[in-house]
DNA sequence: GCCAATAATGACTATTTGGTCACTCTTTTT
DNA sequence: AAAAAGAGTGACCAAATAGTCATTATTGGC
């Protein structure tokens, strides 16, 4: 946070020490422009893919000159990183929290609570940054090169956390003896695919029923139990059944 | 299949009517070259992504002149299509078969058989064309533009078939009352993520145990059953437990 | 060995692209 | 109000790129 120019030449000119720091007009305007660029870029990324969008495309869509882009971002990768930032923060924080909760879980209820909290974090990210989440989903499996590097990095972190969490739930002795690396990744895959369906507006019914369905699916499986005298009920949200 | 030039100018010059048809030297050489180009391209695609690879890259990697590329493929999209072809055929055929089998399934055993057959198809594709499967996994979620269009198309087909299959299994009354669009896509997501893990050599244990684990996960869920006096055993492959 | 058909080449053109910069316009500071 | 700092511009450059084509090399039929 110091003012002297960092190690890498003037590379950090983007978000650092640029505007007249106080909450003054310059700064507000600066934020606006940045947001406009990010919005325009995100729309294009979703339509054509990260690599299918040029700086010219972005600046044209945002109605600014090309040079303006470089005043705000060092390159396309930096823009993607900025786009990803809030989602990454929320998501990783949620995963950490879920991990700790699960490490302490000693009964099924605590386990449910932990997963419920995780679902809430995801839902929150989905509502606040649907475009970014979709960008993540569509790019996260690609090779970690160029502008996609940060997306792929986040994907690795998510996978590791997921396996870690499953490991913890596992040591609580509440789960079947399946390798955490397997069940964890399977759950990540299922969740991601369903999120993609929601965000791509594939016909998937009421999204509010998803957490419930997913929980049943993950925890109890797909097969109809032979006979169920037990009245065990589970619910992730108290929402109405079919609004 | 006729010989007169088709509707689109000389567009179909690639695989059609080019070499002295018989199994002669020309044709063999032609196949070789084509394969070399496809191999080189696939390697590059996996390393840098579809959009990160140029025709020049491909021809250089295959040690041929640029013009040669266009003698074999109309453009990058056509090459991707050719690459995808065998996997697409096997996969779709397997999905059809599985769908029919499940439509007729009246008991859990028949259901297992259907899924087992599907797993065998996937495993076969994985062994014969690991690179192509990985390419599919890494690109299938992106926007359906340019060279990625055919990959995305296949992804749509897979999703539809999966939902369809789940629908059929559902009407057999063997599954929990979860929307087929949800459970089908969830399974696709889980399977895809695990395939990606296998192909990316993430540490996931013995791949031969995957079908078994996945079946347990999907059909019986993750949660440890409270008490299981029933000795019901299920197995997807008879392989050794831990070689 | 000879000729026609097919294959391979790489120089070439058109266009696109990332990135820069001298200059102008706007806001802040004095 | 004047100077300084920051923001915006778009022409410009060098490198990269898709696709073409006249030319040369190879092969198959005879």
Short mmCIF file of C-alpha atoms (C1' of nucleotides) in Angstrom, two decimals:
data_model
loop_
_atom_site.label_atom_id
_atom_site.label_comp_id
_atom_site.label_asym_id
_atom_site.label_seq_id
_atom_site.Cartn_x
_atom_site.Cartn_y
_atom_site.Cartn_z
CA UNK A 1 0.00 0.00 0.00
CA UNK A 2 3.06 2.29 0.10
CA UNK A 3 3.40 5.05 -2.45
CA UNK A 4 6.79 4.33 -3.95
CA UNK A 5 6.72 2.66 -7.30
CA UNK A 6 6.70 -1.09 -6.86
CA UNK A 7 9.21 -3.63 -8.06
CA UNK A 8 7.60 -4.18 -11.44
CA UNK A 9 8.14 -0.81 -13.11
CA UNK A 10 4.83 1.03 -13.36
CA UNK A 11 2.82 -2.12 -13.76
CA UNK A 12 0.53 -1.45 -10.84
CA UNK A 13 -0.82 1.75 -12.25
CA UNK A 14 -4.34 0.41 -12.51
CA UNK A 15 -6.10 0.42 -9.18
CA UNK A 16 -3.30 1.93 -7.17
CA UNK A 17 -2.68 5.52 -6.19
CA UNK A 18 -4.26 6.90 -9.32
CA UNK A 19 -7.09 9.27 -8.62
CA UNK A 20 -7.23 12.08 -6.08
CA UNK A 21 -7.81 9.52 -3.38
CA UNK A 22 -10.63 11.17 -1.39
CA UNK A 23 -14.24 10.40 -2.21
CA UNK A 24 -14.09 13.15 -4.75
CA UNK A 25 -15.65 13.48 -8.17
CA UNK A 26 -12.65 12.04 -9.96
CA UNK A 27 -12.81 8.85 -8.00
CA UNK A 28 -16.52 8.42 -8.52
CA UNK A 29 -16.13 8.94 -12.21
CA UNK A 30 -13.25 6.56 -12.24
CA UNK A 31 -15.31 3.84 -10.63
CA UNK A 32 -18.08 4.44 -13.12
CA UNK A 33 -15.82 4.07 -16.12
CA UNK A 34 -14.24 0.99 -14.69
CA UNK A 35 -17.64 -0.53 -14.12
CA UNK A 36 -18.72 0.35 -17.64
CA UNK A 37 -15.69 -1.35 -19.06
CA UNK A 38 -16.21 -4.40 -16.89
CA UNK A 39 -19.87 -4.64 -17.81
CA UNK A 40 -19.22 -4.32 -21.50
CA UNK A 41 -16.43 -6.87 -21.33
CA UNK A 42 -18.48 -9.35 -19.34
CA UNK A 43 -21.31 -9.24 -21.83
CA UNK A 44 -18.91 -9.86 -24.68
CA UNK A 45 -17.07 -12.61 -22.82
CA UNK A 46 -20.30 -14.47 -22.24
CA UNK A 47 -21.29 -14.18 -25.87
CA UNK A 48 -17.99 -15.03 -27.49
CA UNK A 49 -15.70 -16.49 -24.87
CA UNK A 50 -12.67 -14.90 -23.23
CA UNK A 51 -10.42 -15.43 -26.20
CA UNK A 52 -13.00 -14.31 -28.70
CA UNK A 53 -13.07 -10.76 -27.42
CA UNK A 54 -10.49 -8.10 -28.25
CA UNK A 55 -9.66 -4.91 -26.46
CA UNK A 56 -11.11 -3.05 -29.40
CA UNK A 57 -14.38 -4.93 -28.97
CA UNK A 58 -14.52 -3.95 -25.34
CA UNK A 59 -13.72 -0.30 -25.79
CA UNK A 60 -16.17 -0.03 -28.66
CA UNK A 61 -18.91 -1.65 -26.60
CA UNK A 62 -18.13 0.70 -23.74
CA UNK A 63 -17.95 3.69 -26.09
CA UNK A 64 -14.50 4.80 -25.05
CA UNK A 65 -11.25 5.13 -26.93
CA UNK A 66 -8.84 2.29 -26.93
CA UNK A 67 -6.23 4.11 -24.92
CA UNK A 68 -8.74 4.56 -22.12
CA UNK A 69 -8.80 0.83 -21.50
CA UNK A 70 -5.14 0.78 -20.67
CA UNK A 71 -5.63 3.56 -18.18
CA UNK A 72 -7.79 1.25 -16.13
CA UNK A 73 -6.44 -2.23 -16.75
CA UNK A 74 -3.05 -3.48 -17.64
CA UNK A 75 -4.48 -6.01 -20.05
CA UNK A 76 -7.37 -8.39 -20.57
CA UNK A 77 -6.16 -10.73 -17.84
CA UNK A 78 -6.21 -7.89 -15.31
CA UNK A 79 -9.76 -7.05 -16.25
CA UNK A 80 -10.82 -10.67 -15.82
CA UNK A 81 -9.12 -10.71 -12.46
CA UNK A 82 -11.01 -7.61 -11.39
CA UNK A 83 -14.24 -9.14 -12.61
CA UNK A 84 -13.59 -12.29 -10.64
CA UNK A 85 -12.50 -10.59 -7.45
CA UNK A 86 -15.76 -10.25 -5.52
CA UNK A 87 -17.00 -13.72 -6.40
CA UNK A 88 -13.67 -15.24 -5.49
CA UNK A 89 -13.67 -13.55 -2.13
CA UNK A 90 -17.21 -14.56 -1.20
CA UNK A 91 -16.79 -18.07 -2.48
CA UNK A 92 -13.51 -18.82 -0.77
CA UNK A 93 -14.70 -17.31 2.48
CA UNK A 94 -17.80 -19.47 2.30
CA UNK A 95 -15.78 -22.57 1.61
CA UNK A 96 -13.50 -21.88 4.54
CA UNK A 97 -16.43 -21.37 6.84
CA UNK A 98 -18.12 -24.51 5.61
CA UNK A 99 -14.92 -26.45 6.11
CA UNK A 100 -14.57 -25.33 9.70
CA UNK A 101 -18.21 -26.04 10.42
CA UNK A 102 -17.94 -29.51 8.97
CA UNK A 103 -14.74 -30.25 10.82
CA UNK A 104 -16.70 -29.76 14.01
CA UNK A 105 -19.87 -31.49 12.86
CA UNK A 106 -20.74 -34.49 14.97
CA UNK A 107 -24.23 -35.25 13.80
CA UNK A 108 -26.27 -35.09 10.66
CA UNK A 109 -27.95 -31.86 11.64
CA UNK A 110 -24.68 -30.00 11.95
CA UNK A 111 -23.65 -31.41 8.61
CA UNK A 112 -26.84 -30.12 7.05
CA UNK A 113 -26.30 -26.73 8.57
CA UNK A 114 -22.84 -26.50 7.09
CA UNK A 115 -24.04 -27.42 3.61
CA UNK A 116 -26.98 -25.08 3.96
CA UNK A 117 -24.64 -22.22 4.74
CA UNK A 118 -22.56 -23.10 1.71
CA UNK A 119 -25.65 -23.11 -0.46
CA UNK A 120 -26.53 -19.69 0.86
CA UNK A 121 -23.12 -18.34 -0.09
CA UNK A 122 -23.46 -19.71 -3.59
CA UNK A 123 -26.95 -18.35 -3.94
CA UNK A 124 -25.75 -14.96 -2.81
CA UNK A 125 -22.96 -14.92 -5.35
CA UNK A 126 -25.42 -16.04 -7.98
CA UNK A 127 -27.79 -13.19 -7.27
CA UNK A 128 -25.15 -10.51 -7.01
CA UNK A 129 -22.87 -11.57 -9.85
CA UNK A 130 -24.69 -13.95 -12.17
CA UNK A 131 -22.62 -12.96 -15.16
CA UNK A 132 -19.33 -13.51 -13.42
CA UNK A 133 -20.42 -16.88 -12.11
CA UNK A 134 -21.41 -17.87 -15.60
CA UNK A 135 -18.10 -16.67 -16.93
CA UNK A 136 -16.39 -18.81 -14.34
CA UNK A 137 -18.43 -21.84 -15.26
CA UNK A 138 -17.79 -21.45 -18.94
CA UNK A 139 -14.07 -20.86 -18.72
CA UNK A 140 -12.90 -22.67 -15.63
CA UNK A 141 -12.00 -25.93 -17.33
CA UNK A 142 -9.83 -24.45 -20.03
CA UNK A 143 -6.06 -24.34 -19.99
CA UNK A 144 -4.66 -21.84 -17.51
CA UNK A 145 -3.13 -19.50 -20.06
CA UNK A 146 -3.50 -15.82 -20.71
CA UNK A 147 -6.70 -14.21 -19.57
CA UNK A 148 -8.06 -17.56 -18.39
CA UNK A 149 -5.29 -18.17 -15.89
CA UNK A 150 -7.06 -16.58 -12.96
CA UNK A 151 -10.29 -18.40 -13.69
CA UNK A 152 -8.50 -21.71 -13.79
CA UNK A 153 -6.70 -20.85 -10.58
CA UNK A 154 -9.99 -20.23 -8.83
CA UNK A 155 -11.26 -23.53 -10.17
CA UNK A 156 -8.29 -25.31 -8.64
CA UNK A 157 -8.92 -23.64 -5.32
CA UNK A 158 -12.58 -24.59 -5.39
CA UNK A 159 -11.75 -28.19 -6.18
CA UNK A 160 -9.21 -28.38 -3.40
CA UNK A 161 -11.55 -26.86 -0.86
CA UNK A 162 -14.33 -29.18 -1.92
CA UNK A 163 -12.18 -32.24 -1.47
CA UNK A 164 -10.92 -30.86 1.80
CA UNK A 165 -14.43 -30.28 3.05
CA UNK A 166 -15.53 -33.73 2.04
CA UNK A 167 -12.51 -35.11 3.82
CA UNK A 168 -13.57 -33.37 6.98
CA UNK A 169 -17.17 -34.51 6.71
CA UNK A 170 -15.74 -37.92 6.16
CA UNK A 171 -13.67 -38.04 9.31
CA UNK A 172 -16.82 -37.17 11.21
CA UNK A 173 -17.90 -40.66 10.24
CA UNK A 174 -21.12 -39.46 8.70
CA UNK A 175 -20.43 -40.45 5.13
CA UNK A 176 -20.10 -43.61 3.12
CA UNK A 177 -16.56 -44.82 2.60
CA UNK A 178 -15.98 -43.17 -0.76
CA UNK A 179 -12.75 -41.36 -1.50
CA UNK A 180 -13.26 -37.68 -0.67
CA UNK A 181 -11.45 -36.76 -3.86
CA UNK A 182 -14.14 -38.62 -5.73
CA UNK A 183 -17.27 -37.62 -3.90
CA UNK A 184 -16.10 -34.05 -3.43
CA UNK A 185 -15.40 -33.52 -7.08
CA UNK A 186 -18.61 -35.26 -8.04
CA UNK A 187 -20.59 -32.85 -5.94
CA UNK A 188 -18.71 -29.90 -7.39
CA UNK A 189 -19.47 -31.16 -10.86
CA UNK A 190 -23.13 -31.63 -10.12
CA UNK A 191 -23.49 -28.23 -8.53
CA UNK A 192 -21.64 -26.49 -11.32
CA UNK A 193 -23.68 -28.15 -14.01
CA UNK A 194 -26.90 -27.14 -12.32
CA UNK A 195 -25.72 -23.59 -11.84
CA UNK A 196 -24.87 -23.44 -15.50
CA UNK A 197 -28.35 -24.68 -16.33
CA UNK A 198 -29.92 -22.01 -14.17
CA UNK A 199 -27.77 -19.24 -15.60
CA UNK A 200 -28.23 -20.40 -19.18
CA UNK A 201 -31.96 -20.56 -18.61
CA UNK A 202 -32.22 -24.19 -19.51
CA UNK A 203 -35.58 -25.48 -18.38
CA UNK A 204 -34.94 -26.77 -14.94
CA UNK A 205 -38.00 -25.75 -12.99
CA UNK A 206 -38.03 -23.48 -10.01
CA UNK A 207 -34.45 -22.66 -9.02
CA UNK A 208 -35.54 -22.28 -5.43
CA UNK A 209 -36.18 -25.99 -5.29
CA UNK A 210 -32.66 -26.76 -6.43
CA UNK A 211 -30.89 -26.79 -3.07
CA UNK A 212 -33.48 -29.17 -1.74
CA UNK A 213 -33.27 -31.47 -4.74
CA UNK A 214 -29.50 -31.34 -4.71
CA UNK A 215 -29.32 -32.19 -1.05
CA UNK A 216 -31.58 -35.16 -1.49
CA UNK A 217 -29.60 -36.26 -4.47
CA UNK A 218 -26.20 -35.92 -2.85
CA UNK A 219 -27.02 -37.19 0.56
CA UNK A 220 -29.70 -39.76 -0.14
CA UNK A 221 -29.11 -40.66 -3.75
CA UNK A 222 -31.34 -41.12 -6.70
CA UNK A 223 -32.75 -44.54 -6.08
CA UNK A 224 -36.11 -44.84 -4.45
CA UNK A 225 -35.68 -46.47 -1.06
CA UNK A 226 -37.39 -49.87 -0.91
CA UNK A 227 -39.61 -48.91 1.99
CA UNK A 228 -39.43 -45.90 4.20
CA UNK A 229 -41.30 -46.03 7.47
CA UNK A 230 -39.12 -43.25 8.82
CA UNK A 231 -40.71 -39.78 8.57
CA UNK A 232 -37.36 -38.00 8.33
CA UNK A 233 -37.94 -34.64 6.67
CA UNK A 234 -35.30 -32.28 5.35
CA UNK A 235 -35.55 -28.83 3.92
CA UNK A 236 -33.02 -26.29 2.79
CA UNK A 237 -35.24 -23.28 2.39
CA UNK A 238 -38.64 -22.60 3.80
CA UNK A 239 -39.92 -21.21 0.51
CA UNK A 240 -43.29 -22.16 -0.96
CA UNK A 241 -43.43 -25.41 -2.88
CA UNK A 242 -44.57 -24.05 -6.25
CA UNK A 243 -45.22 -20.33 -6.44
CA UNK B 1 -22.37 -38.72 -52.27
CA UNK B 2 -22.74 -37.79 -55.94
CA UNK B 3 -19.75 -36.51 -57.85
CA UNK B 4 -21.04 -33.20 -59.15
CA UNK B 5 -19.87 -30.20 -57.20
CA UNK B 6 -22.28 -29.59 -54.33
CA UNK B 7 -24.34 -26.55 -53.61
CA UNK B 8 -21.59 -24.75 -51.66
CA UNK B 9 -19.00 -24.19 -54.35
CA UNK B 10 -16.02 -26.45 -53.71
CA UNK B 11 -16.46 -26.39 -49.97
CA UNK B 12 -16.64 -30.14 -49.51
CA UNK B 13 -13.22 -30.75 -50.91
CA UNK B 14 -11.86 -32.11 -47.69
CA UNK B 15 -12.86 -35.73 -47.15
CA UNK B 16 -14.77 -36.13 -50.37
CA UNK B 17 -13.65 -37.53 -53.67
CA UNK B 18 -10.07 -36.37 -53.31
CA UNK B 19 -7.59 -39.20 -53.60
CA UNK B 20 -7.57 -42.07 -56.08
CA UNK B 21 -10.27 -43.75 -54.08
CA UNK B 22 -8.96 -47.34 -53.95
CA UNK B 23 -6.88 -48.47 -51.02
CA UNK B 24 -3.88 -47.22 -52.83
CA UNK B 25 -0.77 -45.48 -51.59
CA UNK B 26 -2.18 -42.02 -52.11
CA UNK B 27 -5.11 -42.67 -49.85
CA UNK B 28 -2.96 -44.19 -47.13
CA UNK B 29 -0.65 -41.23 -47.24
CA UNK B 30 -3.59 -38.93 -47.16
CA UNK B 31 -4.94 -40.55 -44.02
CA UNK B 32 -1.55 -40.30 -42.41
CA UNK B 33 -1.22 -36.62 -43.07
CA UNK B 34 -4.72 -35.99 -41.84
CA UNK B 35 -3.97 -37.90 -38.67
CA UNK B 36 -0.74 -36.00 -38.16
CA UNK B 37 -2.54 -32.71 -38.48
CA UNK B 38 -5.27 -33.84 -36.11
CA UNK B 39 -2.77 -35.10 -33.56
CA UNK B 40 -0.72 -31.94 -33.64
CA UNK B 41 -3.82 -29.80 -33.38
CA UNK B 42 -5.25 -31.79 -30.49
CA UNK B 43 -2.07 -31.46 -28.48
CA UNK B 44 -2.05 -27.73 -29.03
CA UNK B 45 -5.75 -27.38 -28.28
CA UNK B 46 -5.31 -29.09 -24.96
CA UNK B 47 -2.38 -26.89 -24.04
CA UNK B 48 -3.74 -23.53 -25.15
CA UNK B 49 -7.45 -23.90 -25.79
CA UNK B 50 -9.27 -23.94 -29.09
CA UNK B 51 -9.05 -20.21 -29.61
CA UNK B 52 -5.44 -20.02 -28.55
CA UNK B 53 -4.20 -22.05 -31.46
CA UNK B 54 -3.67 -20.72 -34.98
CA UNK B 55 -3.47 -22.56 -38.26
CA UNK B 56 0.19 -21.62 -38.37
CA UNK B 57 0.73 -23.25 -34.99
CA UNK B 58 -0.87 -26.43 -36.20
CA UNK B 59 1.01 -26.66 -39.46
CA UNK B 60 4.27 -25.88 -37.76
CA UNK B 61 3.67 -28.54 -35.13
CA UNK B 62 2.81 -31.01 -37.87
CA UNK B 63 5.80 -29.91 -39.95
CA UNK B 64 3.84 -29.11 -43.06
CA UNK B 65 3.31 -25.93 -45.00
CA UNK B 66 0.34 -23.78 -44.27
CA UNK B 67 -1.33 -24.43 -47.59
CA UNK B 68 -1.33 -28.13 -46.83
CA UNK B 69 -3.74 -27.59 -43.98
CA UNK B 70 -6.36 -26.19 -46.28
CA UNK B 71 -6.02 -29.18 -48.53
CA UNK B 72 -7.33 -31.36 -45.72
CA UNK B 73 -9.66 -29.14 -43.74
CA UNK B 74 -11.77 -26.22 -44.71
CA UNK B 75 -10.88 -24.40 -41.51
CA UNK B 76 -10.27 -24.93 -37.80
CA UNK B 77 -13.92 -25.71 -37.14
CA UNK B 78 -13.85 -28.52 -39.68
CA UNK B 79 -10.79 -30.00 -38.03
CA UNK B 80 -12.46 -29.91 -34.64
CA UNK B 81 -15.49 -31.57 -36.14
CA UNK B 82 -13.35 -34.33 -37.58
CA UNK B 83 -11.62 -34.75 -34.24
CA UNK B 84 -14.94 -35.03 -32.47
CA UNK B 85 -16.54 -37.40 -34.92
CA UNK B 86 -15.68 -40.83 -33.51
CA UNK B 87 -16.38 -39.84 -29.93
CA UNK B 88 -19.66 -38.27 -30.89
CA UNK B 89 -20.76 -41.38 -32.71
CA UNK B 90 -19.88 -43.78 -29.91
CA UNK B 91 -21.30 -41.56 -27.24
CA UNK B 92 -24.61 -40.84 -28.89
CA UNK B 93 -25.07 -44.47 -29.83
CA UNK B 94 -24.40 -45.45 -26.23
CA UNK B 95 -26.86 -42.90 -24.93
CA UNK B 96 -29.55 -44.11 -27.30
CA UNK B 97 -29.00 -47.69 -26.27
CA UNK B 98 -29.03 -46.78 -22.61
CA UNK B 99 -32.22 -44.82 -23.10
CA UNK B 100 -34.00 -47.75 -24.71
CA UNK B 101 -32.75 -50.14 -22.07
CA UNK B 102 -33.97 -47.87 -19.31
CA UNK B 103 -37.31 -47.31 -20.93
CA UNK B 104 -37.87 -51.04 -20.60
CA UNK B 105 -36.33 -51.42 -17.16
CA UNK B 106 -38.79 -52.68 -14.62
CA UNK B 107 -36.52 -53.49 -11.74
CA UNK B 108 -33.36 -52.23 -10.14
CA UNK B 109 -31.21 -54.85 -11.79
CA UNK B 110 -32.24 -53.81 -15.27
CA UNK B 111 -31.55 -50.23 -14.31
CA UNK B 112 -28.09 -51.16 -13.15
CA UNK B 113 -27.43 -53.02 -16.35
CA UNK B 114 -28.36 -49.97 -18.40
CA UNK B 115 -26.08 -47.69 -16.44
CA UNK B 116 -23.32 -50.26 -16.54
CA UNK B 117 -23.52 -50.38 -20.32
CA UNK B 118 -23.36 -46.61 -20.44
CA UNK B 119 -20.30 -46.63 -18.23
CA UNK B 120 -18.69 -49.14 -20.57
CA UNK B 121 -19.31 -46.86 -23.54
CA UNK B 122 -17.75 -43.93 -21.75
CA UNK B 123 -14.80 -46.00 -20.64
CA UNK B 124 -14.27 -47.18 -24.19
CA UNK B 125 -14.29 -43.64 -25.53
CA UNK B 126 -11.92 -42.65 -22.76
CA UNK B 127 -9.44 -45.33 -23.65
CA UNK B 128 -9.58 -44.82 -27.39
CA UNK B 129 -9.75 -41.03 -27.52
CA UNK B 130 -8.63 -39.57 -24.21
CA UNK B 131 -7.45 -36.34 -25.80
CA UNK B 132 -10.67 -35.71 -27.61
CA UNK B 133 -12.73 -36.39 -24.51
CA UNK B 134 -10.60 -33.94 -22.63
CA UNK B 135 -11.00 -31.38 -25.37
CA UNK B 136 -14.74 -31.86 -25.14
CA UNK B 137 -14.71 -31.42 -21.39
CA UNK B 138 -12.61 -28.31 -21.52
CA UNK B 139 -14.53 -26.56 -24.27
CA UNK B 140 -18.08 -27.81 -24.04
CA UNK B 141 -19.39 -25.06 -21.79
CA UNK B 142 -18.14 -22.17 -23.85
CA UNK B 143 -20.25 -20.11 -26.23
CA UNK B 144 -21.14 -21.99 -29.39
CA UNK B 145 -19.19 -19.81 -31.76
CA UNK B 146 -16.51 -20.53 -34.32
CA UNK B 147 -14.51 -23.67 -33.82
CA UNK B 148 -16.31 -24.41 -30.57
CA UNK B 149 -19.74 -24.64 -32.14
CA UNK B 150 -19.62 -28.36 -32.74
CA UNK B 151 -18.37 -29.08 -29.25
CA UNK B 152 -21.17 -27.06 -27.74
CA UNK B 153 -23.63 -28.83 -29.97
CA UNK B 154 -22.49 -32.18 -28.72
CA UNK B 155 -22.80 -30.92 -25.17
CA UNK B 156 -26.41 -29.96 -25.82
CA UNK B 157 -27.13 -33.38 -27.23
CA UNK B 158 -25.54 -35.10 -24.27
CA UNK B 159 -27.54 -33.00 -21.84
CA UNK B 160 -30.77 -33.70 -23.65
CA UNK B 161 -30.13 -37.41 -23.79
CA UNK B 162 -29.22 -37.48 -20.13
CA UNK B 163 -32.41 -35.75 -19.11
CA UNK B 164 -34.33 -38.00 -21.44
CA UNK B 165 -32.78 -41.09 -19.95
CA UNK B 166 -33.48 -39.94 -16.44
CA UNK B 167 -37.03 -39.24 -17.46
CA UNK B 168 -37.39 -42.80 -18.65
CA UNK B 169 -35.82 -44.26 -15.53
CA UNK B 170 -38.19 -42.06 -13.66
CA UNK B 171 -41.33 -43.35 -15.28
CA UNK B 172 -40.21 -46.81 -14.31
CA UNK B 173 -40.97 -45.66 -10.80
CA UNK B 174 -37.54 -46.60 -9.54
CA UNK B 175 -36.31 -43.14 -8.65
CA UNK B 176 -37.03 -40.50 -6.10
CA UNK B 177 -39.40 -37.77 -7.23
CA UNK B 178 -36.77 -35.30 -8.38
CA UNK B 179 -37.16 -33.46 -11.65
CA UNK B 180 -35.31 -35.43 -14.33
CA UNK B 181 -33.89 -32.18 -15.67
CA UNK B 182 -32.25 -31.69 -12.30
CA UNK B 183 -31.04 -35.16 -11.46
CA UNK B 184 -30.00 -35.90 -15.04
CA UNK B 185 -27.89 -32.79 -15.31
CA UNK B 186 -26.45 -33.34 -11.87
CA UNK B 187 -25.26 -36.77 -12.88
CA UNK B 188 -23.80 -35.43 -16.10
CA UNK B 189 -21.98 -32.78 -14.14
CA UNK B 190 -20.60 -35.26 -11.66
CA UNK B 191 -19.46 -37.68 -14.32
CA UNK B 192 -17.86 -34.96 -16.40
CA UNK B 193 -15.98 -33.53 -13.47
CA UNK B 194 -14.62 -36.92 -12.54
CA UNK B 195 -13.61 -37.66 -16.11
CA UNK B 196 -11.79 -34.37 -16.19
CA UNK B 197 -10.00 -35.30 -13.01
CA UNK B 198 -8.93 -38.61 -14.46
CA UNK B 199 -7.75 -37.08 -17.70
CA UNK B 200 -5.96 -34.23 -15.98
CA UNK B 201 -4.28 -36.68 -13.69
CA UNK B 202 -5.60 -35.11 -10.55
CA UNK B 203 -5.10 -37.49 -7.67
CA UNK B 204 -8.27 -39.46 -7.57
CA UNK B 205 -7.17 -42.98 -6.80
CA UNK B 206 -7.70 -45.97 -8.99
CA UNK B 207 -9.87 -44.98 -11.96
CA UNK B 208 -11.22 -48.50 -12.12
CA UNK B 209 -13.03 -47.90 -8.86
CA UNK B 210 -14.74 -44.83 -10.23
CA UNK B 211 -17.80 -46.46 -11.76
CA UNK B 212 -18.47 -48.25 -8.53
CA UNK B 213 -18.05 -45.15 -6.42
CA UNK B 214 -20.13 -43.11 -8.80
CA UNK B 215 -22.94 -45.62 -8.79
CA UNK B 216 -23.03 -45.69 -5.03
CA UNK B 217 -22.95 -41.94 -4.94
CA UNK B 218 -25.66 -41.42 -7.50
CA UNK B 219 -27.99 -44.18 -6.52
CA UNK B 220 -27.46 -44.38 -2.78
CA UNK B 221 -26.11 -40.99 -1.91
CA UNK B 222 -23.32 -39.78 0.24
CA UNK B 223 -24.79 -40.07 3.66
CA UNK B 224 -24.05 -43.14 5.70
CA UNK B 225 -27.28 -45.06 6.20
CA UNK B 226 -28.32 -45.14 9.88
CA UNK B 227 -28.36 -48.92 10.07
CA UNK B 228 -28.18 -51.40 7.28
CA UNK B 229 -29.08 -54.93 8.07
CA UNK B 230 -29.59 -55.61 4.36
CA UNK B 231 -26.57 -57.25 2.70
CA UNK B 232 -27.36 -55.74 -0.76
CA UNK B 233 -24.13 -55.71 -2.78
CA UNK B 234 -23.52 -53.85 -5.98
CA UNK B 235 -20.60 -53.83 -8.31
CA UNK B 236 -19.93 -52.28 -11.68
CA UNK B 237 -16.72 -54.03 -12.57
CA UNK B 238 -15.11 -57.08 -11.18
CA UNK B 239 -11.67 -55.51 -11.01
CA UNK B 240 -9.36 -55.95 -8.03
CA UNK B 241 -9.99 -53.71 -5.06
CA UNK B 242 -6.61 -52.01 -4.81
CA UNK B 243 -3.88 -53.19 -7.12
"C1'" DG C 1 10.34 -43.31 -69.11
"C1'" DC C 2 6.34 -40.19 -69.81
"C1'" DC C 3 2.25 -37.61 -68.83
"C1'" DA C 4 -1.73 -36.31 -66.20
"C1'" DA C 5 -3.48 -36.06 -61.61
"C1'" DT C 6 -2.65 -35.06 -57.04
"C1'" DA C 7 -0.02 -33.11 -53.19
"C1'" DA C 8 3.03 -29.74 -50.97
"C1'" DT C 9 5.03 -25.39 -50.64
"C1'" DG C 10 5.73 -20.77 -48.81
"C1'" DA C 11 5.56 -16.10 -50.46
"C1'" DC C 12 1.93 -12.88 -50.59
"C1'" DT C 13 -2.29 -10.04 -49.46
"C1'" DA C 14 -5.85 -8.49 -46.48
"C1'" DT C 15 -7.06 -7.62 -42.09
"C1'" DT C 16 -6.88 -7.71 -37.26
"C1'" DT C 17 -4.74 -7.00 -32.98
"C1'" DG C 18 -2.20 -5.40 -28.69
"C1'" DG C 19 -0.12 -1.70 -27.18
"C1'" DT C 20 1.87 3.30 -27.33
"C1'" DC C 21 1.95 8.19 -27.36
"C1'" DA C 22 1.63 13.08 -28.33
"C1'" DC C 23 -1.97 15.83 -27.82
"C1'" DT C 24 -6.40 17.78 -26.03
"C1'" DC C 25 -9.92 18.18 -22.53
"C1'" DT C 26 -11.44 18.18 -17.55
"C1'" DT C 27 -10.89 18.40 -12.74
"C1'" DT C 28 -8.30 19.59 -8.67
"C1'" DT C 29 -5.14 22.32 -6.23
"C1'" DT C 30 -2.87 26.47 -5.23
"C1'" DA D 1 -7.41 32.38 -12.43
"C1'" DA D 2 -3.50 29.91 -13.33
"C1'" DA D 3 -0.88 25.85 -12.84
"C1'" DA D 4 -0.72 21.02 -12.10
"C1'" DA D 5 -2.54 16.52 -12.28
"C1'" DG D 6 -5.37 13.36 -14.22
"C1'" DA D 7 -8.38 11.50 -17.97
"C1'" DG D 8 -9.59 10.71 -22.80
"C1'" DT D 9 -8.51 10.35 -27.59
"C1'" DG D 10 -7.49 8.06 -31.89
"C1'" DA D 11 -3.79 7.87 -35.23
"C1'" DC D 12 -0.05 4.99 -35.47
"C1'" DC D 13 3.13 0.90 -35.30
"C1'" DA D 14 4.74 -3.74 -35.40
"C1'" DA D 15 3.43 -8.30 -35.05
"C1'" DA D 16 0.20 -11.87 -35.99
"C1'" DT D 17 -3.30 -14.14 -38.74
"C1'" DA D 18 -6.61 -16.41 -42.19
"C1'" DG D 19 -6.72 -17.68 -46.44
"C1'" DT D 20 -4.94 -17.77 -51.59
"C1'" DC D 21 -2.28 -19.19 -55.43
"C1'" DA D 22 1.34 -19.76 -58.77
"C1'" DT D 23 4.98 -22.87 -58.68
"C1'" DT D 24 7.37 -27.12 -57.72
"C1'" DA D 25 7.49 -32.01 -56.33
"C1'" DT D 26 5.48 -36.56 -56.11
"C1'" DT D 27 2.67 -40.35 -57.54
"C1'" DG D 28 -0.15 -43.46 -60.43
"C1'" DG D 29 -1.29 -45.30 -64.85
"C1'" DC D 30 0.63 -46.61 -69.15
#
